[in-house]
XYZ file of C-alpha atoms in Angstrom:
505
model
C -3.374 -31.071 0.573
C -0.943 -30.622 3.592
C 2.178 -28.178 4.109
C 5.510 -30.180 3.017
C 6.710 -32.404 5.305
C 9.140 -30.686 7.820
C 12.208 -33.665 6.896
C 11.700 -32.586 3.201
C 14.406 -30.555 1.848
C 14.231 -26.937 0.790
C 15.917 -25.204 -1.596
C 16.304 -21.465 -2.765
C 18.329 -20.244 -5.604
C 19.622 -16.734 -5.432
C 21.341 -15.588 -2.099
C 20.848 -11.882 -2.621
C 18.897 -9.903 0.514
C 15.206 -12.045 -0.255
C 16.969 -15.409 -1.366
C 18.764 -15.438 1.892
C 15.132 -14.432 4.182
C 13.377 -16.842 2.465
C 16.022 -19.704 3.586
C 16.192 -18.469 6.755
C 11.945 -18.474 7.734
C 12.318 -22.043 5.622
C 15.186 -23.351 8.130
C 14.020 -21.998 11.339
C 10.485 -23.592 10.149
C 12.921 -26.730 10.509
C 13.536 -28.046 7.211
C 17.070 -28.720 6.052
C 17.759 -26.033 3.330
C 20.089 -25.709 0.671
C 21.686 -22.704 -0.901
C 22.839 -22.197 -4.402
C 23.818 -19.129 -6.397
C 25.847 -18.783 -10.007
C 28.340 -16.691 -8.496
C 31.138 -19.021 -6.641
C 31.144 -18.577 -3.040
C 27.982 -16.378 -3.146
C 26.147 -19.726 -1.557
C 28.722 -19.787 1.413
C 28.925 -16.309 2.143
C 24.995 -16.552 2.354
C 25.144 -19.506 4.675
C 27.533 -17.352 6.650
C 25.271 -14.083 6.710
C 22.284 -16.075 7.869
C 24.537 -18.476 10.804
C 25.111 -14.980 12.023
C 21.782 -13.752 11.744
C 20.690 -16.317 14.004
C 23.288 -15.798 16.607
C 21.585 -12.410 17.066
C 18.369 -14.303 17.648
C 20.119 -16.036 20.094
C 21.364 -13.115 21.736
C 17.841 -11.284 21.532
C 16.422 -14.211 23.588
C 14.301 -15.463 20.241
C 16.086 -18.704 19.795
C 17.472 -21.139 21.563
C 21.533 -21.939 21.172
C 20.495 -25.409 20.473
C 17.845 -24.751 18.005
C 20.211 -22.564 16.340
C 23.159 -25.130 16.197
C 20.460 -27.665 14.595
C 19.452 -25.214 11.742
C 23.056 -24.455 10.776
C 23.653 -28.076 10.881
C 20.934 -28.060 8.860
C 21.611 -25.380 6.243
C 24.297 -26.812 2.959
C 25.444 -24.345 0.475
C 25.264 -26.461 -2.742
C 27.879 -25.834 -5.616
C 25.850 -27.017 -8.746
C 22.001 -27.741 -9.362
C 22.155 -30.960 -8.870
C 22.605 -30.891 -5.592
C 19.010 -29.780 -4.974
C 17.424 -33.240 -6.531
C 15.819 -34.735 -3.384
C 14.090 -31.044 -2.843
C 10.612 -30.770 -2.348
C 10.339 -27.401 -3.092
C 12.895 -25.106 -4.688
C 12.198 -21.380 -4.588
C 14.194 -18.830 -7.151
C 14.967 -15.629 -5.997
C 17.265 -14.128 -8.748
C 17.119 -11.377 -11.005
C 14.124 -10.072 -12.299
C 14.176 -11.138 -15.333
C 11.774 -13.529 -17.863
C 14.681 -14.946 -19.669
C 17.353 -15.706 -16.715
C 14.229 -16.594 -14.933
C 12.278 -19.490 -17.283
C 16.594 -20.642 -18.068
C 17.020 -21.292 -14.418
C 13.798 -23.178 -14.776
C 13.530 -25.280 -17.863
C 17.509 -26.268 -15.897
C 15.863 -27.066 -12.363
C 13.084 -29.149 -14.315
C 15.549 -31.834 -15.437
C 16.961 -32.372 -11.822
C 14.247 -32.369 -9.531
C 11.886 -35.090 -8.955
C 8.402 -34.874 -11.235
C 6.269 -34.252 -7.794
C 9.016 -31.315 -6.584
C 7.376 -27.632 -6.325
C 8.624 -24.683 -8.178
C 8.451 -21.300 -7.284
C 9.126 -17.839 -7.773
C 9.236 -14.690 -5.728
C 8.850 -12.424 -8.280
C 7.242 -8.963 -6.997
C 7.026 -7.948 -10.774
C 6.740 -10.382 -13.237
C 4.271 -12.708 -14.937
C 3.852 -15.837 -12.836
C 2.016 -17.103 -16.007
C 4.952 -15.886 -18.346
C 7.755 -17.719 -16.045
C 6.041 -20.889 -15.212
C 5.461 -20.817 -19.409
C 9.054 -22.036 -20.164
C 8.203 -25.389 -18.171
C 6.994 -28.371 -19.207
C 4.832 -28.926 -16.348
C 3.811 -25.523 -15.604
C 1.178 -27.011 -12.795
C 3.457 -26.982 -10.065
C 4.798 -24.306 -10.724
C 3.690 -20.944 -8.195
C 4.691 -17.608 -6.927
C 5.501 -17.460 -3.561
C 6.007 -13.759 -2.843
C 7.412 -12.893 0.087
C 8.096 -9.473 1.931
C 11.353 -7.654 3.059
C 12.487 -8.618 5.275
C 11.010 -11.926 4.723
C 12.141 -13.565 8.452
C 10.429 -10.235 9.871
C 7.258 -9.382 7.519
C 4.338 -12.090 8.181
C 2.511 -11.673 4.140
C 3.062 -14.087 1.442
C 0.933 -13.958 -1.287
C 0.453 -17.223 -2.858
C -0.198 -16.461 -6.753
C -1.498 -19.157 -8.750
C -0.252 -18.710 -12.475
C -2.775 -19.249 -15.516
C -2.026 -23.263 -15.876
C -0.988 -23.580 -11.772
C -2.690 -26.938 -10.582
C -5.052 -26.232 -7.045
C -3.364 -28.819 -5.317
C 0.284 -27.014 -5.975
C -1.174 -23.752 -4.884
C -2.867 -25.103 -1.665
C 0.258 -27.234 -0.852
C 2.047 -23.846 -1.202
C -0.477 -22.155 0.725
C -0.115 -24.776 3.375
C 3.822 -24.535 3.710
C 3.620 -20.936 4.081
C 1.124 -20.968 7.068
C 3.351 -23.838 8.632
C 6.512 -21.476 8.374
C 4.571 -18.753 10.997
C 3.836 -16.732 7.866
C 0.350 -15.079 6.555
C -0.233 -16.456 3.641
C -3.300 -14.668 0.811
C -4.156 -16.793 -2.036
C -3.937 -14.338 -5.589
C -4.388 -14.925 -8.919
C -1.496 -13.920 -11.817
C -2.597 -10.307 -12.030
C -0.074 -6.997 -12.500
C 1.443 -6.067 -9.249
C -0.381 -9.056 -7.759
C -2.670 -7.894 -4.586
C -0.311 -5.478 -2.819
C 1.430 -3.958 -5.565
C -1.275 -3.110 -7.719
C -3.273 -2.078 -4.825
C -1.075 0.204 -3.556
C -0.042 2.326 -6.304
C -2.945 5.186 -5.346
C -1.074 5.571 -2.154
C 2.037 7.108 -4.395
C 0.393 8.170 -7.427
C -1.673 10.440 -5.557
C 0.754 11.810 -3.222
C 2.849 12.554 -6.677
C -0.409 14.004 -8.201
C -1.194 16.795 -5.588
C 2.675 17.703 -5.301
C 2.795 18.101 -9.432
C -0.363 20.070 -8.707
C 1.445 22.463 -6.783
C -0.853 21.406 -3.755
C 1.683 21.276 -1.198
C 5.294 20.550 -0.640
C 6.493 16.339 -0.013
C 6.929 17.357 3.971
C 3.253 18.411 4.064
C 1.827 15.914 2.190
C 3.824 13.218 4.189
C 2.591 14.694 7.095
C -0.930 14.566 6.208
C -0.808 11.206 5.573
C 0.593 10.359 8.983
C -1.023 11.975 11.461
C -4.102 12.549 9.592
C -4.689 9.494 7.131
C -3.084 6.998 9.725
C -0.466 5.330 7.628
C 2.954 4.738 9.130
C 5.075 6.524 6.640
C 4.195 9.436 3.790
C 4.604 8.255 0.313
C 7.779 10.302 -0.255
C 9.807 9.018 2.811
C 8.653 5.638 2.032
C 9.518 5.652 -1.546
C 12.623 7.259 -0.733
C 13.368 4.130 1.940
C 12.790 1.800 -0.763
C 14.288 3.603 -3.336
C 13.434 5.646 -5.999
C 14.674 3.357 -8.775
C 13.144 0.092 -7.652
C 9.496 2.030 -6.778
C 9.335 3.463 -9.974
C 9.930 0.365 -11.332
C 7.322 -1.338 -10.053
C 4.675 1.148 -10.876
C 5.680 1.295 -14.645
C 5.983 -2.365 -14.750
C 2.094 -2.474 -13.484
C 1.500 0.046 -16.128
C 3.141 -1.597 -18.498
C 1.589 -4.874 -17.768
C -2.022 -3.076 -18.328
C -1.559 -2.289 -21.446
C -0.678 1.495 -19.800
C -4.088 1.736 -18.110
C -4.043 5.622 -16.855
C -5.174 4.464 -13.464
C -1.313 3.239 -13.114
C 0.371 6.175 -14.602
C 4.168 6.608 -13.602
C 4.743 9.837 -12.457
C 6.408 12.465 -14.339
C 8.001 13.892 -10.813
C 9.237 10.621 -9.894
C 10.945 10.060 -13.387
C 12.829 12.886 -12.821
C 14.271 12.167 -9.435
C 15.529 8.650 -10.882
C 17.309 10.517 -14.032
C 19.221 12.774 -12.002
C 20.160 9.640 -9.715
C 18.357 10.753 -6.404
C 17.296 7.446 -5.391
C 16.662 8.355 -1.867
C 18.457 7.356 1.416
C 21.306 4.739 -0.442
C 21.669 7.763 -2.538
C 21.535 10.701 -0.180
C 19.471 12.386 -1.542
C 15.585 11.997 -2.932
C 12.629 13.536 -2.881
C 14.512 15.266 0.715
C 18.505 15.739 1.294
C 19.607 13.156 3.737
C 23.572 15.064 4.137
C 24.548 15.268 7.829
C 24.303 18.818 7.893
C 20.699 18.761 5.714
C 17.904 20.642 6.966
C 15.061 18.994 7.705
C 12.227 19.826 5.768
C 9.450 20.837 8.023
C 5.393 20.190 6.987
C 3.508 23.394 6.935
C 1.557 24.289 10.134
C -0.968 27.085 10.119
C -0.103 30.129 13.149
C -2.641 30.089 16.052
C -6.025 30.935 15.357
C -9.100 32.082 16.925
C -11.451 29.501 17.571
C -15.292 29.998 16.322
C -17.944 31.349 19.155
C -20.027 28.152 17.632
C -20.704 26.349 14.416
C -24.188 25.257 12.954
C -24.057 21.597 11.935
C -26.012 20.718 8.980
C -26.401 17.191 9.132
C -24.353 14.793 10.336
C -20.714 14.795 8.461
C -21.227 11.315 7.822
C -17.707 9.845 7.755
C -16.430 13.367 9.686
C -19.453 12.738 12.418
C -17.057 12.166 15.309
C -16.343 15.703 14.840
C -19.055 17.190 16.314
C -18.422 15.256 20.236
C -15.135 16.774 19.760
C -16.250 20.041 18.826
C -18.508 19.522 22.076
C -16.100 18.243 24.187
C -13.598 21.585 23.275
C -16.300 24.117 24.687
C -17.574 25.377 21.298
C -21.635 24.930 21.226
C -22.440 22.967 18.272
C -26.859 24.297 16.932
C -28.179 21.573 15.306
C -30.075 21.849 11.747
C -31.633 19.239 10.033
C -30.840 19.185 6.522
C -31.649 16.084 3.972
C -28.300 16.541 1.915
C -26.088 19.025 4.639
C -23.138 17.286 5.719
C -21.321 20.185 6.371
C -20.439 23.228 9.291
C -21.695 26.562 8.997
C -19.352 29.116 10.966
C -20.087 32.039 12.262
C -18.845 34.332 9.343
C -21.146 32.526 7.277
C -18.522 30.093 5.349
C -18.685 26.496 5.479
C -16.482 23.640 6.023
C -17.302 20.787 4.428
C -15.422 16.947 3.939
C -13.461 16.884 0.941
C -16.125 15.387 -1.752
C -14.281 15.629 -5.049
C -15.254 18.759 -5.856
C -13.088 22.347 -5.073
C -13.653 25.553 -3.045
C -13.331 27.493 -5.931
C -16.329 26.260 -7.440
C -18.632 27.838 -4.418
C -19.130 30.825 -2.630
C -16.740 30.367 0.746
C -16.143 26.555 1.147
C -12.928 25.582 3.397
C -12.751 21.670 2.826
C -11.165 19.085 5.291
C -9.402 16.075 4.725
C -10.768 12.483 5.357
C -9.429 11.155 8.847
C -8.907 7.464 9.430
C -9.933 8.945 13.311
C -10.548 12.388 13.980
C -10.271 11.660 17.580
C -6.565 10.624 17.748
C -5.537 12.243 14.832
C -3.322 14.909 15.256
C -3.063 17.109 12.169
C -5.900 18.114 9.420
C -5.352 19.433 6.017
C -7.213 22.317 4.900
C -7.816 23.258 1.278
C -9.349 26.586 0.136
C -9.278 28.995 -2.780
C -8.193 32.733 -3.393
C -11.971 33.198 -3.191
C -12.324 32.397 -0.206
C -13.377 35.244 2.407
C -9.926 35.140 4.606
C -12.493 34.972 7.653
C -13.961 31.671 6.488
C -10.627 30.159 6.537
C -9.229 31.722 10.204
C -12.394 30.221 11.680
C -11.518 27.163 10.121
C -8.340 27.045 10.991
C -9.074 27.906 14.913
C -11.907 25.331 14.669
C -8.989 22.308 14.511
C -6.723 23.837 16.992
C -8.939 24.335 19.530
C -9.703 20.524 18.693
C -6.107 19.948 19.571
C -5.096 19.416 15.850
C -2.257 21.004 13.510
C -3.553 22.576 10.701
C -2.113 22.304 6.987
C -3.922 24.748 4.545
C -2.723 23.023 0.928
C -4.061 24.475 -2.520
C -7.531 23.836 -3.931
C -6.811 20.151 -4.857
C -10.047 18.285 -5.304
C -10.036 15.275 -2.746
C -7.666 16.825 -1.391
C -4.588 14.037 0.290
C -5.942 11.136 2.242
C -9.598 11.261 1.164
C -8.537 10.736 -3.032
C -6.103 8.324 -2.028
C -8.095 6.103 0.474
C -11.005 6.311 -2.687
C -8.691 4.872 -5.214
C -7.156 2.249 -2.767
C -11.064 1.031 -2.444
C -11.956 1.501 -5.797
C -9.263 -0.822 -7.329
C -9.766 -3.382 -4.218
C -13.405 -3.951 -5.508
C -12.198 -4.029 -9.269
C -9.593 -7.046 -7.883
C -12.374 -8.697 -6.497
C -14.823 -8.473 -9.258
C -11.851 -9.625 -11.827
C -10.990 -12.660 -9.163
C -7.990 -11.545 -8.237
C -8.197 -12.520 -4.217
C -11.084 -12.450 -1.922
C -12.491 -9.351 0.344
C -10.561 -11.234 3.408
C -7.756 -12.165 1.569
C -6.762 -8.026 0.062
C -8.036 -6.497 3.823
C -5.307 -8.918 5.123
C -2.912 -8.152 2.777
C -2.962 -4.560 2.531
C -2.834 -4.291 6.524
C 0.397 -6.684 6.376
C 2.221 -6.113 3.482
C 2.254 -2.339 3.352
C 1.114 -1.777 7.149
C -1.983 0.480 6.631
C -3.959 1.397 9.137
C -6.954 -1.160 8.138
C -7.465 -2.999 4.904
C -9.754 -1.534 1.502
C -13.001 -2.977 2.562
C -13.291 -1.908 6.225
C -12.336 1.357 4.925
C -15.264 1.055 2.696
C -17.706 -0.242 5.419
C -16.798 2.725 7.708
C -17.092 5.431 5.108
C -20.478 4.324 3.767
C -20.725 1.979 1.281
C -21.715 5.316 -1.976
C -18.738 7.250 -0.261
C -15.967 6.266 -2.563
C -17.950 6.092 -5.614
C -19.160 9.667 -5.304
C -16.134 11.213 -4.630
C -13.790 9.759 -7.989
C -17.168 10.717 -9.698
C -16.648 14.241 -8.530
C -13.116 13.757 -9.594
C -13.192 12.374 -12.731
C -15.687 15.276 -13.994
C -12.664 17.535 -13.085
C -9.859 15.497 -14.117
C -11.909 13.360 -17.467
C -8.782 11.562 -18.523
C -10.068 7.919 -16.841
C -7.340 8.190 -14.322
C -10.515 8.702 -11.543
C -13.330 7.127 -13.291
C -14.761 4.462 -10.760
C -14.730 1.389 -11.789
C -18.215 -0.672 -12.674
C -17.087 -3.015 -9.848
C -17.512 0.346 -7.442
C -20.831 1.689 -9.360
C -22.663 -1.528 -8.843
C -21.430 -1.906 -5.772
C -22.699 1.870 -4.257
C -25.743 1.346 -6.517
C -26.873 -1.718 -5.056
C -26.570 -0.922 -1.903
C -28.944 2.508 -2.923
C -31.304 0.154 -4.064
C -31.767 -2.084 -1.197
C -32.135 0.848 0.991
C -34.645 2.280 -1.117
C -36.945 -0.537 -1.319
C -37.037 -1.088 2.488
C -37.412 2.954 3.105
């Protein structure tokens, strides 16, 4: 099955912000595209928004003046449905919601032509539940695209329960024709980015409830330490705190409020007192002219350590000890068969966060999971009011003399970016075991649609194929309410793989 024939006509329904992308990647593609909307004159005003759009392209040097009269020539505003009967493919981008939805549908059914493609780009709801009001429900297939959809390459092609393979690949097909990155999903909650993604909020919201540190330091953590672009709280105050909130509970909702995609209780807050975030002015931070900015907290200047004793390797922290070579510290060397940890001269140790908390041992500083310890350029700390004050100012000059700031948070076990990067893994292998998408297909999407720094599984191959598994273990024997119980996908998967080593040992 072959992407739709660039002289075939295209139509999308709804001209809000994602109605209006969606026509514009389908007309620059080079079909002729038609525009419709409920509102009168919403359809022409869109045509108008998007002409203008692609002067700017023009201007920026990406298009051509006379590819960009040809698309407007192109691109018809249509006043009623039936306009859109020779479509091949009509795409609805209205309000989410089932009812409006499967109306617009059941209407669209009795104009177009019986081989015409439906689609939705629903981000929330039920492909399955839409495509339900139609009488042939086979061609019928979500086609979600990203804001902005002209800039952001992911679509995730979701095939609802009765969606025929051919639809789905001819779908598949006339995404990759537009330029676009197109991942094949089934109907699942939050499909793959949404419901993959939730971790990266939850547990940001989870350590701040916790008292572990303050949004600014957590944000910060995740940035220069964990590698993602953005924090959770600046991110979810971009996108607002209404519409991210919305999403999670909807997930939540949809399984049957599974604790692994529990709203938070912080978040619910913010929305009820109607700090959305930046359209607001105000969110998780104040974003008034005259706001201060909130600043992450940085430890003072410390000491560094005469030397440290490595005991073992650090596994996924390993690249530490060339640093701690290369900064002038001498690193002695002791084999131990389970030591993956530094001993410092005081006699504390600093171990990778593991799931379990300082307070639990007799002078443990923990360290947070880097997605590169080498260009990182801040480390989180976590220690407990048992901890000998020494242990920690070694610590803390340890990661300065490496060239890193230092953030000492509370005794949070898992600490930032090493609880959230084991949740994003765990429920990537639960998608895959439940058929949701392929390994390629939620690496690819997770890289694209929420730009982190590399997808689930080559996390997962870095960090040692047990890693993840043994650190939500840890967790959930310290927080037993399921929330970090791994999932059997992740248990067979880390016991496996113990196996097979085993038997060739």
């Amino acid at each position: 099955m072959t992407a739709l024939d660039l002289s075939s006509p295209v139509a999308v329904v709804g001209t809000g912000t994602m109605g209006q992308g969606i026509a514009q990647v389908a007309l620059v593609a080079g079909h002729p595209v038609r525009l419709y909307d409920t509102a009168p004159g919403r359809a022409q005003a869109a045509a108008d928004a998007i002409g203008a759009r692609l002067d700017r392209l023009v201007a920026k040097d990406r298009l051509t003046g006379a590819d960009r009269d040809a698309a407007r020539a192109r691109l018809l505003p249509a006043e009623s449905l039936a306009e859109l009967a020779d479509c091949a493919l009509v795409v609805e981008a209205v309000v989410e919601r089932l009812d409006v939805k499967q109306e617009l549908l059941r209407e669209l059914e009795g104009v177009v032509d019986e081989d015409c493609l439906l689609a939705t780009n629903t981000s929330s709801l039920s492909v399955t539940a839409i495509g339900g009001a139609l009488a042939n429900p086979g061609r019928f297939v979500g086609l979600h695209f990203f804001n902005p959809a002209p800039l952001l390459p992911l679509v995730e092609v979701v095939s609802g329960f009765a969606t025929d393979v051919t639809s789905a690949t001819r779908a598949y097909e006339t995404a990759r024709a537009w330029g676009k990155t197109p991942v094949a999903c089934a109907d699942t909650p939050g499909f793959i980015v949404n419901r993959i993604a939730r971790p990266f909020y939850a547990e940001a919201f989870a350590v701040h409830e916790a008292q572990g540190a303050d949004p600014a330091t957590i944000d910060a953590v995740l940035r220069e330490c964990g590698g993602f672009k953005m924090g959770a709280f600046e991110l979810t105050d971009l996108i607002g705190q209404d519409v991210n909130e919305s999403v999670t509970h909807s997930v939540w909702q949809a399984f049957f409020h599974d604790v692994r995609f529990t709203p938070s209780l912080a978040q619910r807050r913010l929305v009820e007192s109607g700090r959305l975030g930046r359209k607001s002015g105000h969110g998780w931070y104040d974003y008034a002219e005259d706001a201060e900015r909130d600043e992450p907290h940085t430890a003072e200047k410390r000491q560094q350590p005469a030397y440290v004793v490595a005991e073992g390797d650090l596994g996924p922290a390993s690249e530490l000890l060339s640093l701690i070579r290369e900064a002038g510290i001498p690193v002695r060397e002791e084999e131990e068969d389970h030591g993956t940890r530094l001993v410092l001269p005081s006699g504390g140790q600093l171990a990778l966060a593991d799931g379990q908390t300082s307070v639990e041992f007799r002078d443990v500083v923990y360290f947070d999971l880097a997605v590169d310890y080498r260009r990182a350029t801040r480390i989180a700390l976590s220690a407990s009011q048992d901890t000998a004050p020494q242990t920690l100012t070694e610590a803390i000059g340890l990661f300065q003399a490496l060239g890193k700031d230092v953030s000492v948070i509370g005794d949070v076990p898992g600490m930032i970016v090493a609880r959230t990067v084991a949740r994003i893994v765990d429920l990537a292998h639960d998608a895959v075991a439940k058929g949701v998408a392929t390994v390629e297909d939620i690496d690819t999407a997770m890289r694209l649609g929420v730009n982190y720094p590399m997808g689930p599984f080559e996390w997962s191959r870095r960090l040692g194929r047990g890693w993840a598994y043994d650190l939500l273990d840890e967790l959930h024997v310290r927080e037993p309410s399921g929330r970090y119980a791994p999932s059997l996908a992740l248990y067979r998967h880390a016991y496996a793989s113990d196996k097979r080593e085993g038997s060739t040992s």
